[in-house]
Amino acid sequence: MSEAPASRRVRVAVEAPQHSGLTGPLDYLGPQDLTPGTLVHVTLGRRDVMGLVWDDLPDGVDLPEDERLPESELRPVGEALDALPPLSDRWRRLVEFAASYYQRSVGELALAVLPPQLRDLDAKQLQARLKKLDKADAAAAAQAATTPDTPATPADRPALTAQQQAALDAVLELAAREAPPPALLWGLTGSGKTEIYLRAAEAALERGQQVLVLVPEINLTPQLEARFAERFAGHAIVSLHSGLTPARRLRHWLAAHLGRAQLVLGTRLAVFASMPRLGLIVVDEEHDPSYKQQDGARYSARDLAVYRGHLEKVPVLLGSATPSLESWQHALGGRYRRIDLTERIGGGALPRVRLFDMNRLERKKGVTTTLSVPLLDALRKRLDRGEQSLVFLNRRGYAPVLHCDQCNWKSDCPHCSAHQVFHKEDRTLRCHHCGVSARVPRACPSCGNPDIAPLGRGTERLEEQLAQALPGARVARIDADTTKLKGSLESQLAAVHEGDVDILVGTQMVAKGHDFRRITLVAAVNPDGALFSSDFRAPERLFSLLMQAGGRAGRDAAQAAASEMWVQTWYPEHALYQSLQKHDYEAFASSQLHERMSANLPPFAHLALVRAEGRSVEAARDFLTAAQEAAQALPLSLGLLLYPPVPMAVARVADSERFQMLIEAGSRAQLQRFLRAWLPELHALKRRQKGLTRWAVDVDPLAI
């Protein structure tokens, strides 16, 4: 009779409930040869869950006695998914860092960033998936072998300008270093940043390495994927984003993890893609707020990409026409290598920015000023010349609110402290916060007045007004409402590219990343709201969005000189618009950094937000008040600024009351030490606080 294999104490990261307060791996009893990084099934409470074998504690480090069960009381490790190569040491260090920095448990983060379908498989099912993948790869290889090679044409690889060549040389020089610093590729819209990405990726592939390319939005992934597929025909390219089916997401993740996918393109979750031969990381539009996760583990994919480059000792290329002020400051301070592209491809000019002063218009009650007469004249001229225009308004729906001028009733959401937005197309009122929908009432619910009217305007109403003002113009709209169905965005973009659209109306979905060759006029019709926001990052986001939107005009060098951007504003003398008119990002960034330094705001200070939601105002507020008192009792709070709890900008969502509390520290390390000491107190408070539904810590918050 054979002896049972020797067992040992094994640390396993599991997805424990947040309220449990467990942050590190748990101890189980497993075989001696169980490798860290192996996926296993274990028992947690009464559930069978997926876990990840974690590293042993370093020599000389041990858990306190009250946290360390004797081996006789440990539960055994269940089935191991050892057909899958273990997740690497570097991958585990990335997850460990992210969990520690963003104040989440290692197991929660490690399991959350794996494909959901992988977590549901047993060893036999995984074997079947791997065999299926092998067959698909073999079939693809056989097809490639029977397809004659098509030589690349010059159009596949355009000649680089002198400035592009210098930028590429700088990137390749960094790649040759043993520990390259991150590079900030600061390039005007239309200056050829994507070509630098392609050439840098090509060099990495030639070295036998894998390439990770991050984009901020799902709708940009197919577009960039097409560019890479065209350039790297015959190479295995996969995408990773939340829009994939679970089966496809697993298949793509396995291809990356097994080293078969040479290029991985994805949104923020792709920063955690397991890639054994990673050689280059590209973060396109690195300034974009979409890189910050807004629920669960609130991580910044851009910042984690930089940390991953440091771990893997590979170059990280951060590209943007309007870099985040944090990245710009790092470049000014020498922490990032700055590489500039200041010329548009083909020598084309940037669009001329015209600031139209809305104060020049006669103010009359009921007269719409969204589309001024001069702007309509400019649109009409483009129509006459067969050119395309883009009208940008970052608000979807027909109107922000329905209004009764008799009793002042407004279409407020019954579950949120926000209005229900009027959507004329399907005659509904919809809340963009909780999603509740209702039919438009026949008359005012308050006073019975049948003459209720839309107040303000969104893209749906703007589309209607343009069609009425410019008969015969082919007007199309692209926003979250028109792109719900699968393939709808791609078909609408194709119509724009093929010249079947004269005027495109859209939100920020169309303001960035797209290469519209026929657009010569871009108009921003209502951008002033962000100038006076309580969020200190609002001007940065507005400037970036307007620069990106303007960059859609004049991308064809032959038409660039005649391209324009119109900004309809009540504040044409505002410093932000003055910098925009000169396309002077440096002046804008310098002004903003000066303000941030004076106010002790990021990047010169480090912030964390604690948000609480409860069934009542008192439950949410009292939790944070008690949390603040607990914080003040900690010695590590000395030198920190602990602001009192305040309601969030939208204080109630889905009948849940929301408060937040801000913590400000002079250094990142100081903030992290404090949070590690404070969080156990918050877990204890949650268990005592009735009426609190959830709470969360957001390190380096983007929206305040």
PDB file of C-alpha atoms in Angstrom, residues 17-154:
ATOM      1  CA  PRO A  17     -16.273  38.746   1.622  1.00  0.00           C
ATOM      2  CA  GLN A  18     -15.142  42.348   2.154  1.00  0.00           C
ATOM      3  CA  HIS A  19     -16.919  42.650   5.502  1.00  0.00           C
ATOM      4  CA  SER A  20     -14.832  39.739   6.844  1.00  0.00           C
ATOM      5  CA  GLY A  21     -11.799  42.006   7.135  1.00  0.00           C
ATOM      6  CA  LEU A  22      -9.532  39.267   5.713  1.00  0.00           C
ATOM      7  CA  THR A  23      -6.826  40.825   3.559  1.00  0.00           C
ATOM      8  CA  GLY A  24      -4.161  38.156   3.101  1.00  0.00           C
ATOM      9  CA  PRO A  25      -4.091  34.516   1.965  1.00  0.00           C
ATOM     10  CA  LEU A  26      -5.507  31.806   4.247  1.00  0.00           C
ATOM     11  CA  ASP A  27      -3.700  28.671   5.458  1.00  0.00           C
ATOM     12  CA  TYR A  28      -4.699  25.252   4.106  1.00  0.00           C
ATOM     13  CA  LEU A  29      -3.058  21.826   4.127  1.00  0.00           C
ATOM     14  CA  GLY A  30      -1.735  20.768   0.733  1.00  0.00           C
ATOM     15  CA  PRO A  31       0.857  18.552  -0.969  1.00  0.00           C
ATOM     16  CA  GLN A  32       4.546  19.444  -0.739  1.00  0.00           C
ATOM     17  CA  ASP A  33       4.929  19.986  -4.476  1.00  0.00           C
ATOM     18  CA  LEU A  34       2.082  22.524  -4.883  1.00  0.00           C
ATOM     19  CA  THR A  35       3.590  25.428  -6.820  1.00  0.00           C
ATOM     20  CA  PRO A  36       2.714  29.069  -6.021  1.00  0.00           C
ATOM     21  CA  GLY A  37       0.507  30.473  -8.778  1.00  0.00           C
ATOM     22  CA  THR A  38      -1.505  27.247  -9.180  1.00  0.00           C
ATOM     23  CA  LEU A  39      -5.298  27.488  -9.211  1.00  0.00           C
ATOM     24  CA  VAL A  40      -6.981  25.158  -6.701  1.00  0.00           C
ATOM     25  CA  HIS A  41     -10.415  24.448  -5.288  1.00  0.00           C
ATOM     26  CA  VAL A  42     -10.738  24.972  -1.527  1.00  0.00           C
ATOM     27  CA  THR A  43     -13.510  25.155   1.053  1.00  0.00           C
ATOM     28  CA  LEU A  44     -14.346  28.573   2.507  1.00  0.00           C
ATOM     29  CA  GLY A  45     -17.048  28.377   5.138  1.00  0.00           C
ATOM     30  CA  ARG A  46     -19.634  26.115   3.525  1.00  0.00           C
ATOM     31  CA  ARG A  47     -18.703  27.008  -0.043  1.00  0.00           C
ATOM     32  CA  ASP A  48     -16.374  25.407  -2.549  1.00  0.00           C
ATOM     33  CA  VAL A  49     -14.418  28.288  -4.096  1.00  0.00           C
ATOM     34  CA  MET A  50     -11.520  28.856  -6.443  1.00  0.00           C
ATOM     35  CA  GLY A  51      -8.262  29.878  -4.818  1.00  0.00           C
ATOM     36  CA  LEU A  52      -4.748  30.705  -5.915  1.00  0.00           C
ATOM     37  CA  VAL A  53      -1.740  29.160  -4.196  1.00  0.00           C
ATOM     38  CA  TRP A  54       0.281  32.054  -2.857  1.00  0.00           C
ATOM     39  CA  ASP A  55       3.888  32.371  -1.781  1.00  0.00           C
ATOM     40  CA  ASP A  56       5.101  31.175   1.589  1.00  0.00           C
ATOM     41  CA  LEU A  57       5.896  33.864   4.118  1.00  0.00           C
ATOM     42  CA  PRO A  58       9.539  34.989   3.877  1.00  0.00           C
ATOM     43  CA  ASP A  59      12.002  33.340   6.253  1.00  0.00           C
ATOM     44  CA  GLY A  60      11.837  34.886   9.691  1.00  0.00           C
ATOM     45  CA  VAL A  61       8.329  36.275   9.107  1.00  0.00           C
ATOM     46  CA  ASP A  62       5.387  34.538  10.721  1.00  0.00           C
ATOM     47  CA  LEU A  63       1.769  35.255  11.533  1.00  0.00           C
ATOM     48  CA  PRO A  64       0.845  36.090  15.137  1.00  0.00           C
ATOM     49  CA  GLU A  65      -0.146  33.022  17.150  1.00  0.00           C
ATOM     50  CA  ASP A  66      -3.804  34.109  17.364  1.00  0.00           C
ATOM     51  CA  GLU A  67      -3.983  34.183  13.546  1.00  0.00           C
ATOM     52  CA  ARG A  68      -2.194  30.885  12.942  1.00  0.00           C
ATOM     53  CA  LEU A  69      -4.244  27.705  13.292  1.00  0.00           C
ATOM     54  CA  PRO A  70      -2.434  24.470  14.157  1.00  0.00           C
ATOM     55  CA  GLU A  71      -2.021  22.153  11.154  1.00  0.00           C
ATOM     56  CA  SER A  72      -4.465  19.663  12.680  1.00  0.00           C
ATOM     57  CA  GLU A  73      -7.264  22.231  12.266  1.00  0.00           C
ATOM     58  CA  LEU A  74      -6.425  23.252   8.695  1.00  0.00           C
ATOM     59  CA  ARG A  75      -8.730  22.234   5.855  1.00  0.00           C
ATOM     60  CA  PRO A  76      -7.174  20.329   2.957  1.00  0.00           C
ATOM     61  CA  VAL A  77      -6.617  21.857  -0.470  1.00  0.00           C
ATOM     62  CA  GLY A  78      -9.006  20.331  -2.988  1.00  0.00           C
ATOM     63  CA  GLU A  79      -8.503  19.709  -6.690  1.00  0.00           C
ATOM     64  CA  ALA A  80      -5.618  21.541  -8.389  1.00  0.00           C
ATOM     65  CA  LEU A  81      -5.936  22.884 -11.945  1.00  0.00           C
ATOM     66  CA  ASP A  82      -2.352  21.917 -12.665  1.00  0.00           C
ATOM     67  CA  ALA A  83      -2.891  21.533 -16.437  1.00  0.00           C
ATOM     68  CA  LEU A  84      -2.588  25.323 -16.473  1.00  0.00           C
ATOM     69  CA  PRO A  85       0.916  26.755 -16.008  1.00  0.00           C
ATOM     70  CA  PRO A  86       1.138  28.636 -12.688  1.00  0.00           C
ATOM     71  CA  LEU A  87       0.614  32.388 -12.707  1.00  0.00           C
ATOM     72  CA  SER A  88       4.095  33.874 -12.552  1.00  0.00           C
ATOM     73  CA  ASP A  89       5.896  35.390  -9.609  1.00  0.00           C
ATOM     74  CA  ARG A  90       5.863  38.809 -11.339  1.00  0.00           C
ATOM     75  CA  TRP A  91       2.104  38.573 -11.902  1.00  0.00           C
ATOM     76  CA  ARG A  92       1.578  37.770  -8.233  1.00  0.00           C
ATOM     77  CA  ARG A  93       3.801  40.717  -7.205  1.00  0.00           C
ATOM     78  CA  LEU A  94       1.647  43.011  -9.384  1.00  0.00           C
ATOM     79  CA  VAL A  95      -1.560  41.780  -7.738  1.00  0.00           C
ATOM     80  CA  GLU A  96       0.017  41.978  -4.278  1.00  0.00           C
ATOM     81  CA  PHE A  97       1.080  45.578  -4.853  1.00  0.00           C
ATOM     82  CA  ALA A  98      -2.322  46.591  -6.276  1.00  0.00           C
ATOM     83  CA  ALA A  99      -4.200  44.970  -3.389  1.00  0.00           C
ATOM     84  CA  SER A 100      -1.985  46.659  -0.815  1.00  0.00           C
ATOM     85  CA  TYR A 101      -2.017  50.087  -2.465  1.00  0.00           C
ATOM     86  CA  TYR A 102      -5.765  50.186  -3.174  1.00  0.00           C
ATOM     87  CA  GLN A 103      -6.623  48.651   0.212  1.00  0.00           C
ATOM     88  CA  ARG A 104      -8.299  45.439  -0.981  1.00  0.00           C
ATOM     89  CA  SER A 105      -7.653  41.803  -0.130  1.00  0.00           C
ATOM     90  CA  VAL A 106      -5.138  39.887  -2.254  1.00  0.00           C
ATOM     91  CA  GLY A 107      -7.638  37.103  -2.926  1.00  0.00           C
ATOM     92  CA  GLU A 108     -10.431  39.466  -3.931  1.00  0.00           C
ATOM     93  CA  LEU A 109      -8.258  41.198  -6.511  1.00  0.00           C
ATOM     94  CA  ALA A 110      -6.453  38.077  -7.776  1.00  0.00           C
ATOM     95  CA  LEU A 111      -9.708  36.234  -8.449  1.00  0.00           C
ATOM     96  CA  ALA A 112     -11.579  39.297  -9.739  1.00  0.00           C
ATOM     97  CA  VAL A 113      -9.081  39.928 -12.555  1.00  0.00           C
ATOM     98  CA  LEU A 114      -9.183  36.339 -13.827  1.00  0.00           C
ATOM     99  CA  PRO A 115     -11.794  35.433 -16.478  1.00  0.00           C
ATOM    100  CA  PRO A 116     -15.089  34.659 -14.694  1.00  0.00           C
ATOM    101  CA  GLN A 117     -15.480  31.387 -16.603  1.00  0.00           C
ATOM    102  CA  LEU A 118     -12.073  30.168 -15.420  1.00  0.00           C
ATOM    103  CA  ARG A 119     -13.219  30.433 -11.815  1.00  0.00           C
ATOM    104  CA  ASP A 120     -16.120  28.041 -12.545  1.00  0.00           C
ATOM    105  CA  LEU A 121     -14.109  25.203 -14.135  1.00  0.00           C
ATOM    106  CA  ASP A 122     -12.892  21.976 -12.589  1.00  0.00           C
ATOM    107  CA  ALA A 123      -9.718  20.192 -13.744  1.00  0.00           C
ATOM    108  CA  LYS A 124     -11.537  18.035 -16.309  1.00  0.00           C
ATOM    109  CA  GLN A 125     -13.400  20.981 -17.845  1.00  0.00           C
ATOM    110  CA  LEU A 126     -10.171  22.991 -18.037  1.00  0.00           C
ATOM    111  CA  GLN A 127      -8.459  20.107 -19.855  1.00  0.00           C
ATOM    112  CA  ALA A 128     -11.293  20.133 -22.395  1.00  0.00           C
ATOM    113  CA  ARG A 129     -10.927  23.896 -22.931  1.00  0.00           C
ATOM    114  CA  LEU A 130      -7.177  23.578 -23.435  1.00  0.00           C
ATOM    115  CA  LYS A 131      -7.643  20.758 -25.978  1.00  0.00           C
ATOM    116  CA  LYS A 132     -10.163  22.896 -27.842  1.00  0.00           C
ATOM    117  CA  LEU A 133      -7.683  25.778 -27.883  1.00  0.00           C
ATOM    118  CA  ASP A 134      -4.939  23.450 -29.172  1.00  0.00           C
ATOM    119  CA  LYS A 135      -7.183  22.313 -32.035  1.00  0.00           C
ATOM    120  CA  ALA A 136      -8.083  25.884 -32.956  1.00  0.00           C
ATOM    121  CA  ASP A 137      -4.416  26.923 -32.938  1.00  0.00           C
ATOM    122  CA  ALA A 138      -3.438  23.897 -35.039  1.00  0.00           C
ATOM    123  CA  ALA A 139      -6.187  24.677 -37.568  1.00  0.00           C
ATOM    124  CA  ALA A 140      -5.072  28.318 -37.782  1.00  0.00           C
ATOM    125  CA  ALA A 141      -1.445  27.260 -38.269  1.00  0.00           C
ATOM    126  CA  ALA A 142      -2.445  24.807 -41.017  1.00  0.00           C
ATOM    127  CA  GLN A 143      -4.456  27.482 -42.801  1.00  0.00           C
ATOM    128  CA  ALA A 144      -1.547  29.927 -42.556  1.00  0.00           C
ATOM    129  CA  ALA A 145       0.808  27.321 -43.993  1.00  0.00           C
ATOM    130  CA  THR A 146      -1.376  26.873 -47.101  1.00  0.00           C
ATOM    131  CA  THR A 147      -1.911  30.613 -47.639  1.00  0.00           C
ATOM    132  CA  PRO A 148       0.807  32.234 -49.739  1.00  0.00           C
ATOM    133  CA  ASP A 149       2.616  35.080 -48.034  1.00  0.00           C
ATOM    134  CA  THR A 150       1.548  38.506 -49.239  1.00  0.00           C
ATOM    135  CA  PRO A 151       4.471  40.907 -49.365  1.00  0.00           C
ATOM    136  CA  ALA A 152       3.958  44.109 -47.424  1.00  0.00           C
ATOM    137  CA  THR A 153       3.263  47.149 -49.557  1.00  0.00           C
ATOM    138  CA  PRO A 154       4.642  50.607 -48.757  1.00  0.00           C
TER     139      PRO A 154
END
